[in-house]
Structure formats: structure tokens, C-alpha cells
């Protein structure tokens, strides 16, 4: 075949494939156009899961009738004038591609009237072929009607998911925009039924409930932070602000799909941003669990390049490190503001022993943990942990490198009172009574010690007779990849045939356990297709070792053991939760005791 230029309809369809992948992408482009047009109210109607009809009506600025033929042409836009504008885009659109793309794979009817025009204009494009502009009567604003989507691209139709799935995607998309644009009234009707209505009163919490449900919405923590973007040797100035919502450590999902971002009002996917959020949670999350987060990041338009992806779903930051560390800090600060030490509610009865309601003000112990240990960066934390000699680094040890500014340090913050039910330790602290779950606390202590062992090795115990352990394929692959991590933990393991391993030594912590069981525990429920980051795998493996090795509930501890557990817990960076996110302690403040005994109103 000789080389030929493609007919323009074919070229359009190819280009359309990048922008319009499914009904939700049409909704996205048209909704963005309405928001760019300054609409206060946008009404979206979807029928036949978006294949039969998508109609979006707005009360924005409208398109003059004489510009309608241009609006539907490729590379026609009112939002950019010269190439330089590309680096300071302040609108959602700028590529001038959406209407042309949508018009080439559907029947698109645009009806529009700027407020100052007497009549509206209407133009129809079918499969990329435009008709004439006709005058019609219509309210000010724009109505975009997309019918028979993909009627001329059967291949695309085949790739659509079940109707319910496409509808759900549209719901999710519109809800996210509703959250990003709380000042706009958004109404979405699917198959004739209202599926989302926002009031446009600017209240994001209200929209949150539609996104996650009332229960979850109530628990979400607000993020609000502003950081300077100092101009280090370049002209960029201005602030980066980070707002939105994150879940408390107790509210998680098994994947990171619920971590979303809007950058300058534009939804973006960015795994590095997601990683920054996870870092903000530190070791507070149970391994393999991920928070819910929806963050709105605002920065000067020239600090971000939005022109790197056809659907504008990816961006490039001019100063990625500042953005990522800003996000990490903002997340951490929001978690701090929320008190993860569960206090018994002030007004509760002793028998209704539920933990809730953070205590206003908080005890000095908690303040110290929060301000001193939380604000340390990961690197500092690791460094100070590494200095902590095993077995137990005391409080003094811990504070020396990390917090020299701490005023008068007591020898110990928690004074042991005793053990109850062979399960809980009772301690007196600076502001009342602490009940500590010995298993959870020990898990936390072991976890932090093991995670700090990046260079040094854990004490290991050689087996008299090496054990051969067979593993299922996924587990075997994981172990084979993680041999260095295992070695640091004190496992001496080598490949032995196809999916078997020879275990020569195990961590001293697990010496009492059957070596085969010890190895299997590490890979029990890793999913076959899971490819977590290296550090996450390590954290998971370590958390499992800790779970096995920690003292159990029901185990009687000598007073010496109890005291050293308390001291070790105090030395932890995140003493309040176990590596799986459960609380290690419950706090009964003096204030609360006084109320309960009727000493205070
Ligand atoms: P882009 O949004 O990238 O500019 P589009 O193809 O989506 O490209 O739209 C082309 C042009 O049509 C826009 O630049 C804008 O001038 C106009 N337009 C599209 N939708 C609307 C609308 N709802 N209200 C007003 N003008 C619109
Ligand atoms: Mg657009």
C-alpha cells in the first residue's frame, strides 16, 4: 500500500479515541466546559448508560452563534492564544479537542445563547459532519446533547462495560467534581432518576456524604494547609495550598483507589502524590490498608504543566519535591489535630465502655508525643531509631538525638500500676490513667525496632536441622524476591528447587515456632497480582513477624517485663496504635475521673 493522508473523519476518530473513551469521558469534557464557562448551575441527564443520551445544560457565558461552527472544530478554543499560555493554563480545557472528538463519534447538538444575544444558535454534527447554524429560542447558556455515542465505532462499543458500571463511573465522576466545585449547583439524573444534587452552597462536607455515605463522611478529617513555594533561584513565587479530606487511621480500604487529587481544580492521577499521602500516615496504617483521601491542591498555574496527557489526567510539577512534602506534612498535621488516643467519652457510664470523643486539650504526654515525635521527618526518625540499641532503648535514649529542646525530661512518663486479666497493663501518666493492651503494645514496639534494622541484622537462631519448606507459586516468588529483607530479619533462607526453600536459621523472636510455619506466615495472604512497593512488602513482612512474636493476651508478665514494655512503648514513634491500626492504649483523664466521682460538674 502506498502512503496516503487519512480522510479527515478517520483522523478525527483516531484522535477522538484518546479523549473519549467511554460515556463518563464525555460527561467529564462537557462538565469541564460548563465550569470553564462560569456556570452556577449545571444539569446533566444520562440515558441508556450514556450511549443513548448525555445532555448537559449550563447557565454559563454561552457561545455566539457565529462562533458555533468553529467551536466544534478541532484545535479551536477560546482558552489559549499563544504557545506561552500553555504554561499558565487557568481553565480546565485548552486543547480545543473535546467538541470535535465527541462530534466525530456521535450526534452532537449544541444550542447556545450568550446572555446579550436575542436568540440562540444551534448546530448539529453527525459523525464529524457539521450541519448549518440555525436560530432557535433558548435560555441563556449552553445545552450540549450527545446522542448515539459510538454508533459509528462498533469496536469502541464492544469495550464498554456493563451499563451499571458505566453509570457508576458517571456517578463517581460527577460527585468528585461536585466536591471540587462546591459553589456550583450540580444536578445529575440517570435514567430519569436524580442521582446527585448539590446545593452549591460551598459546603464540601455535604457533598462528602454523597460520595462516601453519611457515616464515613462524618469521620473524615479535614486537611487545610498552606505552604510557601519559595523562589530558590527561579522566578516562581506564590503559595501552594492543600485542602480536602482524609480518613482517620481506623477507616481504610484494601487498595489505593480511594485516594484522589485535584490540582488547580483538575482531577489528576499521580502515584507519587498518593505515596506522599501514605507517608503522611507513617506507620499508623495497618499494613496492606490504604486511607480514603480527596485532596485539592492549588498552586500558581505556572508551577504545573497540565499539557502532558490527552485527557489531562496527568500533570507535571515544576517542583515535585515541594508538592510532595507539602502533601505529606498537610496529611500528618490533619492526623495530629485528630486525637488517636481514644479517651472514654466524658459523659459515659462505666458499663458502656466504648471509646470515643477525643479529650479537648489533651494530656502533656500526648502533646509531647505529637509535637516531638510526629514532627520528625522520616529520615530523622530512622536515624534516631537506629541509634536506639537493642534490646530496649529507653526514653532518655530516644530523646537525645531527636528532641534536644524538650524541657525537663522525667525519667519515665508512664508509671506502672499493674496488670489486669493477664492482658492489660495499668499505668499512671501525666494526665490520668492509661490502660494498655499488652499484645498490641508489644506488636508496636517490635515493629518499630525491626523497621529500624535497615543495616544491622536481627539476632538469628540457627536450626539444628535445616528445614525444607514448599510454598505456593506467588509466595515462592515473593520470598525469592525478598531474600535480603528476610536476611535482615534473621531468616537464613536459600532457594531449594523450584518453589521450595531451605531454612537454615530463623529470627530469635520466632525461635519457638515451627520454621515452616514461620516462613508461610510471611506470605499468607499476599494477592497474586499485588505489586506493592518494596517498603510496603517489607512493612508487611515485619508486621507479620511482630504479630507472631508479640506477647499474647492472657500471658502473665513479671513486673520487670511490664515496666520494660511500658518504657519501650514510650520510646516508639507512634505509640498509640499497633502496626495494624488498632489502639494500644485507652486514656482516662483526671478530668474525666473527677466528673465521674462527682467532684466536678
Ligand atoms: P476546550 O475546552 O479545550 O477549549 P472544547 O472542544 O471542549 O475545547 O470547546 C471548544 C470551545 O467551545 C471552548 O474553547 C469554548 O469557547 C466553547 N465552549 C464549549 N463548551 C462551552 C460551554 N458549555 N459554554 C460556553 N462555551 C463553550
Ligand atoms: Mg473543553
Coordinates of C-alpha atoms and ligand atoms in Angstrom, one line a residue:
X1 CA 0.0 0.0 0.0
X2 CA 1.2 3.5 -0.8
X3 CA 1.3 6.2 1.8
X4 CA -1.8 8.4 1.9
X5 CA -3.2 11.1 4.1
X6 CA -6.1 9.7 6.1
X7 CA -9.6 11.1 5.3
X8 CA -10.4 13.7 8.0
X9 CA -13.2 11.7 9.5
X10 CA -10.8 8.8 10.1
X11 CA -8.2 11.1 11.6
X12 CA -10.8 12.6 13.9
X13 CA -12.0 9.2 15.1
X14 CA -8.4 8.2 15.9
X15 CA -7.9 11.4 17.8
X16 CA -11.3 11.0 19.5
X17 CA -10.2 7.7 20.8
X18 CA -7.7 9.5 23.1
X19 CA -10.2 11.9 24.6
X20 CA -13.5 10.0 24.5
X21 CA -13.0 6.5 25.8
X22 CA -16.4 5.9 27.4
X23 CA -19.6 7.8 28.4
X24 CA -18.0 9.1 31.5
X25 CA -15.3 10.8 29.5
X26 CA -18.0 12.7 27.5
X27 CA -19.6 13.8 30.8
X28 CA -16.2 15.0 32.0
X29 CA -15.3 17.1 29.0
X30 CA -18.8 18.7 28.8
X31 CA -18.9 19.3 32.5
X32 CA -15.5 21.0 32.4
X33 CA -16.6 23.2 29.5
X34 CA -19.6 24.3 31.6
X35 CA -17.4 25.1 34.6
X36 CA -15.0 26.9 32.4
X37 CA -17.9 29.0 31.1
X38 CA -18.6 30.1 34.6
X39 CA -21.8 28.2 35.1
X40 CA -23.5 28.4 38.5
X41 CA -25.9 25.6 37.7
X42 CA -25.3 22.5 35.6
X43 CA -27.9 19.9 34.9
X44 CA -26.8 16.5 33.5
X45 CA -29.1 13.9 32.1
X46 CA -27.9 10.5 31.2
X47 CA -30.0 7.8 29.4
X48 CA -29.1 4.3 28.2
X49 CA -26.0 4.5 30.4
X50 CA -24.8 7.4 28.3
X51 CA -25.0 5.6 25.0
X52 CA -28.4 6.8 24.1
X53 CA -28.1 10.3 25.5
X54 CA -25.9 12.6 27.5
X55 CA -27.3 16.1 27.9
X56 CA -25.6 18.9 29.8
X57 CA -27.2 22.2 30.3
X58 CA -25.5 25.2 31.9
X59 CA -26.1 28.8 32.6
X60 CA -22.6 29.9 31.7
X61 CA -21.4 32.5 29.2
X62 CA -22.7 30.8 26.1
X63 CA -21.2 30.7 22.6
X64 CA -22.1 33.4 20.0
X65 CA -24.0 31.9 17.1
X66 CA -21.3 32.9 14.6
X67 CA -18.7 31.0 16.5
X68 CA -20.6 27.7 16.7
X69 CA -19.0 26.2 13.6
X70 CA -15.6 27.0 15.0
X71 CA -16.3 25.6 18.5
X72 CA -16.9 22.1 17.1
X73 CA -13.7 22.2 15.0
X74 CA -10.5 20.5 16.2
X75 CA -7.9 22.8 17.8
X76 CA -10.5 25.6 18.1
X77 CA -10.6 27.1 21.6
X78 CA -11.2 30.4 23.3
X79 CA -9.0 29.5 26.2
X80 CA -5.5 29.7 24.7
X81 CA -4.0 32.3 22.4
X82 CA -0.3 31.6 22.1
X83 CA 2.0 28.8 23.0
X84 CA 3.3 30.6 26.0
X85 CA -0.2 30.4 27.5
X86 CA 0.2 26.7 27.7
X87 CA 2.4 27.2 30.8
X88 CA -0.1 29.2 32.7
X89 CA -3.4 27.5 32.0
X90 CA -6.2 28.7 34.3
X91 CA -9.1 26.8 32.6
X92 CA -9.9 23.1 32.6
X93 CA -9.9 23.0 28.8
X94 CA -7.3 24.3 26.5
X95 CA -6.8 21.7 23.8
X96 CA -9.8 22.6 21.7
X97 CA -10.4 18.9 21.1
X98 CA -13.4 17.8 23.1
X99 CA -16.3 19.0 21.0
X100 CA -14.6 17.9 17.7
X101 CA -13.9 14.5 19.2
X102 CA -17.3 14.0 20.6
X103 CA -18.9 15.2 17.4
X104 CA -17.0 12.6 15.4
X105 CA -18.3 9.6 17.3
X106 CA -21.9 10.6 18.0
X107 CA -24.7 13.0 17.0
X108 CA -23.8 16.2 18.9
X109 CA -26.2 19.1 19.1
X110 CA -25.0 22.4 20.5
X111 CA -27.6 25.0 21.5
X112 CA -26.2 28.2 23.0
X113 CA -27.0 31.8 23.7
X114 CA -24.8 34.4 25.4
X115 CA -26.9 36.5 27.7
X116 CA -26.6 39.5 25.5
X117 CA -27.8 37.7 22.3
X118 CA -31.5 37.9 21.4
X119 CA -31.7 34.4 20.0
X120 CA -29.8 31.2 20.5
X121 CA -27.9 29.4 17.8
X122 CA -28.0 25.6 17.2
X123 CA -25.6 23.4 15.3
X124 CA -25.6 19.7 14.8
X125 CA -22.6 17.4 14.0
X126 CA -23.1 13.8 13.0
X127 CA -20.2 11.5 12.7
X128 CA -17.9 14.5 12.3
X129 CA -20.0 16.2 9.5
X130 CA -21.4 19.6 10.7
X131 CA -24.7 21.0 9.6
X132 CA -25.7 24.7 9.3
X133 CA -26.3 27.0 12.2
X134 CA -30.0 27.7 12.9
X135 CA -31.6 30.3 15.1
X136 CA -33.7 29.0 17.9
X137 CA -35.3 30.2 21.1
X138 CA -33.4 29.1 24.3
X139 CA -32.5 30.4 27.7
X140 CA -29.1 32.0 28.2
X141 CA -26.3 29.4 28.5
X142 CA -25.5 26.2 26.6
X143 CA -27.1 22.8 26.1
X144 CA -24.9 20.1 24.8
X145 CA -26.8 17.0 23.6
X146 CA -24.8 13.8 22.7
X147 CA -26.9 11.1 21.2
X148 CA -25.9 7.6 20.0
X149 CA -22.4 7.7 21.3
X150 CA -20.0 5.4 19.4
X151 CA -22.7 4.5 16.9
X152 CA -20.1 4.6 14.2
X153 CA -17.3 3.0 16.2
X154 CA -18.5 -0.5 16.9
X155 CA -15.1 -1.6 18.2
X156 CA -15.4 1.0 21.0
X157 CA -18.9 -0.1 21.9
X158 CA -17.6 -3.6 22.5
X159 CA -15.2 -2.4 25.0
X160 CA -17.8 -0.7 27.2
X161 CA -18.6 -2.3 30.5
X162 CA -22.0 -3.3 31.8
X163 CA -24.5 -0.5 31.9
X164 CA -24.4 -0.4 35.7
X165 CA -20.6 0.0 35.6
X166 CA -20.7 2.9 33.1
X167 CA -23.4 4.5 35.2
X168 CA -21.4 4.1 38.4
X169 CA -18.4 5.7 36.7
X170 CA -20.5 8.7 35.7
X171 CA -21.8 9.0 39.3
X172 CA -18.3 8.8 40.7
X173 CA -17.0 11.4 38.3
X174 CA -19.8 14.0 38.8
X175 CA -19.5 13.5 42.6
X176 CA -15.8 14.3 42.5
X177 CA -16.4 17.4 40.5
X178 CA -19.2 18.4 42.9
X179 CA -16.7 18.1 45.7
X180 CA -14.1 20.2 43.8
X181 CA -16.7 22.8 42.9
X182 CA -18.9 23.2 45.9
X183 CA -20.1 26.6 44.7
X184 CA -21.7 25.1 41.6
X185 CA -25.1 23.6 41.8
X186 CA -24.8 20.2 40.1
X187 CA -27.7 18.0 39.2
X188 CA -27.3 14.6 37.8
X189 CA -30.2 12.5 36.6
X190 CA -29.6 9.0 35.4
X191 CA -32.4 7.1 33.5
X192 CA -34.9 9.7 34.7
X193 CA -34.0 9.5 38.4
X194 CA -32.0 12.0 40.3
X195 CA -28.7 10.5 41.4
X196 CA -26.9 13.6 42.7
X197 CA -28.0 17.1 43.6
X198 CA -25.8 19.6 45.3
X199 CA -26.9 22.9 46.7
X200 CA -24.0 25.0 45.5
X201 CA -23.7 26.5 49.0
X202 CA -19.9 25.8 49.1
X203 CA -20.1 23.2 51.8
X204 CA -17.9 20.2 50.9
X205 CA -19.0 18.1 53.8
X206 CA -22.4 17.9 52.3
X207 CA -21.0 16.5 49.1
X208 CA -18.8 14.1 51.0
X209 CA -21.8 12.3 52.3
X210 CA -22.9 11.7 48.7
X211 CA -19.5 10.4 47.8
X212 CA -18.8 8.1 50.8
X213 CA -22.1 7.9 52.7
X214 CA -23.1 9.8 55.9
X215 CA -21.2 7.5 58.3
X216 CA -17.9 7.8 56.5
X217 CA -18.3 11.5 55.7
X218 CA -18.7 12.2 59.4
X219 CA -15.4 10.5 60.3
X220 CA -13.3 12.1 57.6
X221 CA -10.7 14.6 58.8
X222 CA -10.3 17.9 57.2
X223 CA -7.0 18.9 55.7
X224 CA -6.1 22.5 55.5
X225 CA -2.6 23.7 54.9
X226 CA -0.7 26.4 53.1
X227 CA 3.0 26.4 52.2
X228 CA 5.2 28.9 50.6
X229 CA 6.8 27.9 47.5
X230 CA 10.0 29.9 47.9
X231 CA 11.7 31.1 44.8
X232 CA 15.0 29.3 45.0
X233 CA 16.9 30.7 42.2
X234 CA 13.9 30.9 39.9
X235 CA 11.1 33.4 39.4
X236 CA 8.4 31.2 40.7
X237 CA 6.5 32.7 43.6
X238 CA 3.3 32.0 45.4
X239 CA 1.7 29.6 47.7
X240 CA 0.7 26.1 47.5
X241 CA -2.4 25.3 49.4
X242 CA -3.7 21.9 50.2
X243 CA -7.3 21.2 51.3
X244 CA -9.7 18.3 51.4
X245 CA -10.4 15.3 53.5
X246 CA -8.6 12.2 54.7
X247 CA -9.8 9.2 56.7
X248 CA -8.6 8.6 60.2
X249 CA -6.3 5.6 60.5
X250 CA -9.2 3.4 61.7
X251 CA -11.0 3.9 58.4
X252 CA -9.2 2.2 55.5
X253 CA -9.7 0.3 52.2
X254 CA -7.7 -2.6 50.8
X255 CA -6.5 -0.6 47.8
X256 CA -5.5 2.9 47.0
X257 CA -8.4 3.6 44.6
X258 CA -10.0 6.0 47.1
X259 CA -7.0 8.3 47.1
X260 CA -7.8 11.1 44.7
X261 CA -6.4 14.5 43.8
X262 CA -7.5 17.7 42.1
X263 CA -4.7 20.0 41.1
X264 CA -5.9 23.5 40.4
X265 CA -9.4 22.2 40.0
X266 CA -8.4 19.4 37.7
X267 CA -8.6 15.7 38.6
X268 CA -5.2 14.1 38.3
X269 CA -3.8 10.6 38.8
X270 CA -0.3 10.7 40.3
X271 CA 1.2 7.7 42.1
X272 CA 3.8 9.9 43.7
X273 CA 1.1 12.1 45.3
X274 CA -0.6 9.0 46.6
X275 CA 2.7 7.9 48.0
X276 CA 3.1 11.2 49.8
X277 CA -0.3 10.8 51.4
X278 CA 0.7 7.3 52.6
X279 CA 3.9 8.7 54.0
X280 CA 1.9 11.2 56.0
X281 CA 0.2 8.3 57.7
X282 CA 3.6 6.9 58.7
X283 CA 3.2 3.6 60.4
X284 CA -0.3 4.4 61.6
X285 CA -2.0 2.2 58.9
X286 CA -2.4 -1.5 59.1
X287 CA -0.1 -2.9 56.5
X288 CA -1.8 -3.5 53.2
X289 CA -4.5 -1.0 54.1
X290 CA -5.0 2.4 52.5
X291 CA -6.7 5.5 53.6
X292 CA -9.5 7.4 51.8
X293 CA -8.4 10.8 50.7
X294 CA -9.6 13.5 48.4
X295 CA -7.2 16.5 48.3
X296 CA -7.4 19.8 46.5
X297 CA -4.0 21.2 45.7
X298 CA -3.8 24.8 44.5
X299 CA -0.7 26.4 43.2
X300 CA 0.3 29.1 40.7
X301 CA -0.6 27.9 37.2
X302 CA 3.0 28.2 36.0
X303 CA 4.1 25.8 38.7
X304 CA 2.3 22.9 37.0
X305 CA 2.4 21.6 33.4
X306 CA -1.0 20.3 32.5
X307 CA -0.3 19.5 28.9
X308 CA 1.2 16.0 29.3
X309 CA -1.8 13.8 28.7
X310 CA -4.7 13.9 26.2
X311 CA -7.4 13.6 28.8
X312 CA -5.4 15.9 31.1
X313 CA -5.4 13.3 33.7
X314 CA -1.7 13.6 34.5
X315 CA 0.3 16.7 35.3
X316 CA 4.0 17.6 35.8
X317 CA 5.0 19.7 38.7
X318 CA 7.8 22.2 38.4
X319 CA 8.9 21.5 42.0
X320 CA 7.6 18.0 42.7
X321 CA 9.5 17.6 45.9
X322 CA 7.9 20.7 47.4
X323 CA 4.5 19.5 46.4
X324 CA 5.0 16.0 47.7
X325 CA 6.5 17.1 51.0
X326 CA 3.7 19.7 51.4
X327 CA 1.1 17.0 50.9
X328 CA 2.8 14.7 53.4
X329 CA 3.0 17.4 56.0
X330 CA -0.6 18.5 55.5
X331 CA -1.8 14.9 55.9
X332 CA 0.3 14.4 59.0
X333 CA -0.9 17.7 60.6
X334 CA -4.5 16.7 60.0
X335 CA -3.9 13.4 61.7
X336 CA -2.3 15.1 64.6
X337 CA -5.2 17.5 65.1
X338 CA -7.4 14.5 65.5
X339 CA -6.5 12.6 68.7
X340 CA -5.8 9.0 68.0
X341 CA -5.5 8.1 71.8
X342 CA -9.1 7.0 72.4
X343 CA -10.4 8.6 75.5
X344 CA -13.5 7.4 77.3
X345 CA -16.3 9.9 76.5
X346 CA -16.7 12.4 79.3
X347 CA -20.3 11.6 80.0
X348 CA -20.3 7.9 79.5
X349 CA -21.2 5.3 82.1
X350 CA -18.7 2.8 83.1
X351 CA -20.6 -0.1 81.7
X352 CA -20.9 1.4 78.2
X353 CA -17.2 1.0 77.6
X354 CA -16.9 2.4 74.1
X355 CA -14.0 4.5 73.2
X356 CA -14.7 7.8 71.5
X357 CA -14.6 11.6 71.8
X358 CA -11.2 13.0 72.0
X359 CA -10.4 15.0 75.1
X360 CA -10.2 18.7 74.5
X361 CA -6.7 20.0 75.2
X362 CA -5.1 16.6 75.8
X363 CA -2.5 15.5 78.3
X364 CA 1.0 16.6 78.2
X365 CA 2.1 13.1 77.4
X366 CA 0.1 13.1 74.3
X367 CA 1.2 16.6 73.4
X368 CA 4.8 15.6 73.8
X369 CA 4.3 12.6 71.6
X370 CA 2.6 14.6 69.0
X371 CA 4.7 17.6 68.8
X372 CA 8.0 15.9 69.3
X373 CA 7.8 12.5 67.7
X374 CA 5.4 13.2 64.9
X375 CA 7.0 16.3 63.5
X376 CA 10.3 14.5 62.9
X377 CA 10.9 13.6 59.3
X378 CA 11.2 10.0 58.2
X379 CA 14.9 10.3 57.9
X380 CA 15.4 11.8 61.3
X381 CA 13.1 9.2 62.8
X382 CA 15.1 6.4 61.2
X383 CA 18.3 7.8 62.3
X384 CA 17.2 8.2 65.9
X385 CA 15.7 4.8 65.9
X386 CA 18.8 3.2 64.5
X387 CA 20.8 4.8 67.4
X388 CA 18.5 3.1 69.8
X389 CA 20.4 0.0 70.9
X390 CA 18.5 -3.3 71.0
X391 CA 17.0 -4.7 73.1
X392 CA 15.3 -1.7 74.6
X393 CA 16.1 1.9 74.0
X394 CA 14.8 3.9 77.0
X395 CA 13.1 7.2 76.9
X396 CA 16.4 9.1 77.5
X397 CA 18.0 7.3 74.6
X398 CA 15.1 8.3 72.4
X399 CA 15.1 11.9 73.2
X400 CA 18.7 12.6 73.0
X401 CA 19.1 12.7 69.2
X402 CA 15.6 13.7 68.3
X403 CA 14.3 16.3 70.7
X404 CA 17.1 18.2 72.5
X405 CA 14.7 21.1 73.1
X406 CA 12.3 19.2 75.3
X407 CA 12.0 20.8 78.7
X408 CA 12.9 18.9 81.8
X409 CA 12.5 15.3 80.9
X410 CA 11.1 12.9 83.5
X411 CA 12.7 9.5 83.9
X412 CA 9.5 7.8 82.7
X413 CA 6.2 9.2 81.6
X414 CA 4.1 6.2 82.5
X415 CA 4.3 4.7 86.0
X416 CA 3.3 1.1 86.1
X417 CA 0.5 0.2 88.4
X418 CA 0.0 -3.4 87.4
X419 CA -1.5 -5.9 85.1
X420 CA -5.2 -6.9 84.9
X421 CA -6.7 -10.1 83.3
X422 CA -3.2 -11.0 82.2
X423 CA -3.9 -8.8 79.2
X424 CA -3.8 -5.1 80.1
X425 CA -1.3 -3.0 81.8
X426 CA -2.5 -0.2 84.0
X427 CA -0.3 2.9 84.2
X428 CA -0.5 6.3 85.7
X429 CA 0.5 9.1 83.3
X430 CA 0.8 12.9 83.5
X431 CA -2.9 13.3 82.9
X432 CA -4.7 10.3 84.5
X433 CA -4.9 6.7 83.9
X434 CA -3.7 4.6 80.9
X435 CA -4.9 1.1 80.0
X436 CA -2.6 -0.6 77.7
X437 CA -3.2 -3.7 75.6
X438 CA 0.0 -5.7 76.1
X439 CA -0.2 -7.6 72.8
X440 CA -0.9 -4.5 70.7
X441 CA 1.7 -2.5 72.5
X442 CA 4.3 -5.2 72.1
X443 CA 3.5 -5.5 68.4
X444 CA 4.1 -1.8 68.0
X445 CA 7.4 -2.0 69.9
X446 CA 8.7 -4.9 67.9
X447 CA 7.5 -3.4 64.7
X448 CA 9.4 -0.2 65.2
X449 CA 12.6 -2.0 66.3
X450 CA 12.5 -4.3 63.3
X451 CA 11.8 -1.5 60.9
X452 CA 14.7 0.4 62.2
X453 CA 17.0 -2.5 61.4
X454 CA 17.9 -1.5 58.0
X455 CA 21.6 -2.1 58.2
X456 CA 22.1 -4.1 61.3
X457 CA 20.7 -7.7 61.4
X458 CA 18.2 -9.1 63.8
X459 CA 19.6 -11.8 66.1
X460 CA 19.0 -15.1 64.4
X461 CA 18.9 -18.7 65.7
X462 CA 20.3 -21.5 63.6
X463 CA 18.3 -24.6 63.2
X464 CA 19.9 -27.9 64.2
X465 CA 18.4 -29.5 61.1
X466 CA 17.7 -27.2 58.2
X467 CA 14.0 -27.3 57.2
X468 CA 12.7 -27.6 53.6
X469 CA 9.6 -25.6 53.0
X470 CA 7.4 -25.7 49.9
X471 CA 5.4 -22.6 49.1
X472 CA 2.6 -21.8 46.6
X473 CA 4.0 -20.1 43.4
X474 CA 3.1 -16.5 44.4
X475 CA 4.5 -17.0 47.9
X476 CA 7.6 -18.5 46.5
X477 CA 8.2 -15.6 44.1
X478 CA 7.7 -13.2 46.9
X479 CA 10.2 -14.9 49.2
X480 CA 12.7 -15.3 46.4
X481 CA 12.5 -11.5 45.8
X482 CA 12.7 -10.6 49.4
X483 CA 15.7 -12.7 50.5
X484 CA 17.7 -9.7 51.6
X485 CA 14.8 -8.4 53.7
X486 CA 14.4 -11.8 55.3
X487 CA 18.2 -12.0 55.9
X488 CA 18.0 -8.7 57.8
X489 CA 15.2 -10.1 59.9
X490 CA 17.3 -13.1 60.9
X491 CA 16.0 -15.6 58.4
X492 CA 18.7 -17.6 56.7
X493 CA 16.9 -19.0 53.6
X494 CA 18.0 -20.2 50.3
X495 CA 16.2 -21.4 47.2
X496 CA 15.9 -25.1 47.0
X497 CA 14.5 -26.3 43.7
X498 CA 11.5 -24.8 42.1
X499 CA 9.2 -23.5 44.7
X500 CA 10.9 -24.8 47.8
X501 CA 13.3 -23.1 50.2
X502 CA 15.9 -24.4 52.7
X503 CA 15.6 -22.6 56.0
X504 CA 18.8 -22.6 58.0
X505 CA 18.0 -20.0 60.6
X506 CA 15.0 -18.1 61.9
X507 CA 14.8 -14.8 63.8
X508 CA 15.4 -15.4 67.5
X509 CA 12.0 -13.8 68.1
X510 CA 10.4 -16.8 66.3
X511 CA 12.7 -19.5 67.5
X512 CA 9.9 -21.3 69.3
X513 CA 7.8 -21.6 66.2
X514 CA 7.9 -24.3 63.5
X515 CA 10.3 -22.9 60.8
X516 CA 7.9 -23.9 58.0
X517 CA 5.0 -22.1 59.7
X518 CA 7.2 -19.1 60.3
X519 CA 8.0 -18.8 56.7
X520 CA 4.5 -19.4 55.5
X521 CA 3.1 -16.8 57.8
X522 CA 5.1 -14.2 55.9
X523 CA 3.4 -14.8 52.6
X524 CA 0.0 -16.0 53.7
X525 CA -2.3 -13.5 52.1
X526 CA -0.3 -11.6 49.5
X527 CA -2.5 -11.5 46.5
X528 CA -1.2 -12.9 43.3
X529 CA -1.4 -9.7 41.3
X530 CA -0.4 -7.4 44.0
X531 CA 2.8 -5.5 43.4
X532 CA 3.2 -3.2 46.4
X533 CA 6.2 -1.0 46.8
X534 CA 9.3 -2.5 48.3
X535 CA 9.0 -0.7 51.6
X536 CA 5.4 -1.9 51.9
X537 CA 6.3 -5.5 51.4
X538 CA 9.0 -5.1 54.0
X539 CA 6.5 -3.5 56.4
X540 CA 4.0 -6.3 55.8
X541 CA 6.6 -9.0 56.4
X542 CA 7.8 -7.2 59.5
X543 CA 4.3 -6.7 60.9
X544 CA 3.6 -10.4 60.5
X545 CA 6.7 -11.4 62.3
X546 CA 5.7 -9.0 65.1
X547 CA 2.2 -10.4 65.3
X548 CA 3.6 -13.8 65.8
X549 CA 6.4 -12.8 68.2
X550 CA 4.5 -10.3 70.4
X551 CA 3.3 -11.4 73.9
X552 CA -0.2 -12.7 73.8
X553 CA -3.3 -11.6 75.7
X554 CA -3.6 -13.9 78.7
X555 CA 0.2 -14.1 79.2
X556 CA 1.3 -13.2 82.7
X557 CA 4.2 -10.8 82.7
X558 CA 6.6 -10.2 85.5
X559 CA 6.7 -6.6 86.9
X560 CA 10.0 -6.2 85.2
X561 CA 8.6 -7.2 81.9
X562 CA 5.7 -4.9 82.3
X563 CA 7.9 -2.0 83.1
X564 CA 10.2 -2.6 80.2
X565 CA 7.2 -2.9 77.8
X566 CA 6.0 0.5 79.0
X567 CA 9.4 2.0 78.5
X568 CA 9.7 0.6 75.1
X569 CA 6.3 1.8 74.1
X570 CA 7.2 5.3 75.3
X571 CA 10.2 5.2 73.0
X572 CA 8.1 4.4 70.0
X573 CA 7.4 7.0 67.3
X574 CA 3.8 6.1 67.0
X575 CA 3.0 4.6 70.4
X576 CA -0.8 4.9 70.2
X577 CA -1.6 2.2 67.6
X578 CA -0.4 -1.2 66.8
X579 CA 1.0 -1.8 63.2
X580 CA -2.4 -2.9 62.2
X581 CA -4.0 0.3 63.3
X582 CA -5.7 -0.8 66.5
X583 CA -5.2 1.4 69.6
X584 CA -2.6 0.3 72.0
X585 CA -4.0 2.3 74.8
X586 CA -7.0 3.9 76.3
X587 CA -6.7 7.1 78.3
X588 CA -8.9 8.0 81.3
X589 CA -8.1 11.6 82.1
X590 CA -8.1 13.1 85.6
X591 CA -10.7 15.5 84.5
X592 CA -13.0 12.6 83.5
X593 CA -12.4 10.7 86.7
X594 CA -13.3 13.9 88.6
X595 CA -16.6 14.2 86.8
X596 CA -17.4 10.5 87.3
X597 CA -16.8 10.8 91.0
X598 CA -18.9 13.9 91.2
X599 CA -16.1 16.2 92.2
X600 CA -16.7 18.4 89.1
X601 CA -19.9 19.3 87.3
Ligands
LIG1 P1 -11.5 23.5 25.0 O1 -12.4 23.3 26.2 O2 -10.3 22.7 25.2 O3 -11.3 24.9 24.6 P2 -13.6 22.2 23.6 O4 -13.7 21.5 22.3 O5 -14.1 21.5 24.8 O6 -12.2 22.8 23.7 O7 -14.5 23.5 23.4 C1 -14.2 24.4 22.3 C2 -14.7 25.8 22.7 O8 -16.1 25.9 22.7 C3 -14.3 26.3 24.0 O9 -13.0 26.9 24.0 C4 -15.3 27.3 24.4 O10 -15.1 28.6 23.8 C5 -16.6 26.8 23.7 N1 -17.5 26.1 24.6 C6 -17.6 24.7 24.7 N2 -18.5 24.4 25.7 C7 -19.0 25.6 26.1 C8 -20.0 25.9 27.1 N3 -20.6 25.0 27.8 N4 -20.2 27.2 27.3 C9 -19.5 28.2 26.7 N5 -18.6 27.9 25.7 C10 -18.3 26.6 25.5
LIG2 MG1 -13.2 21.5 26.8

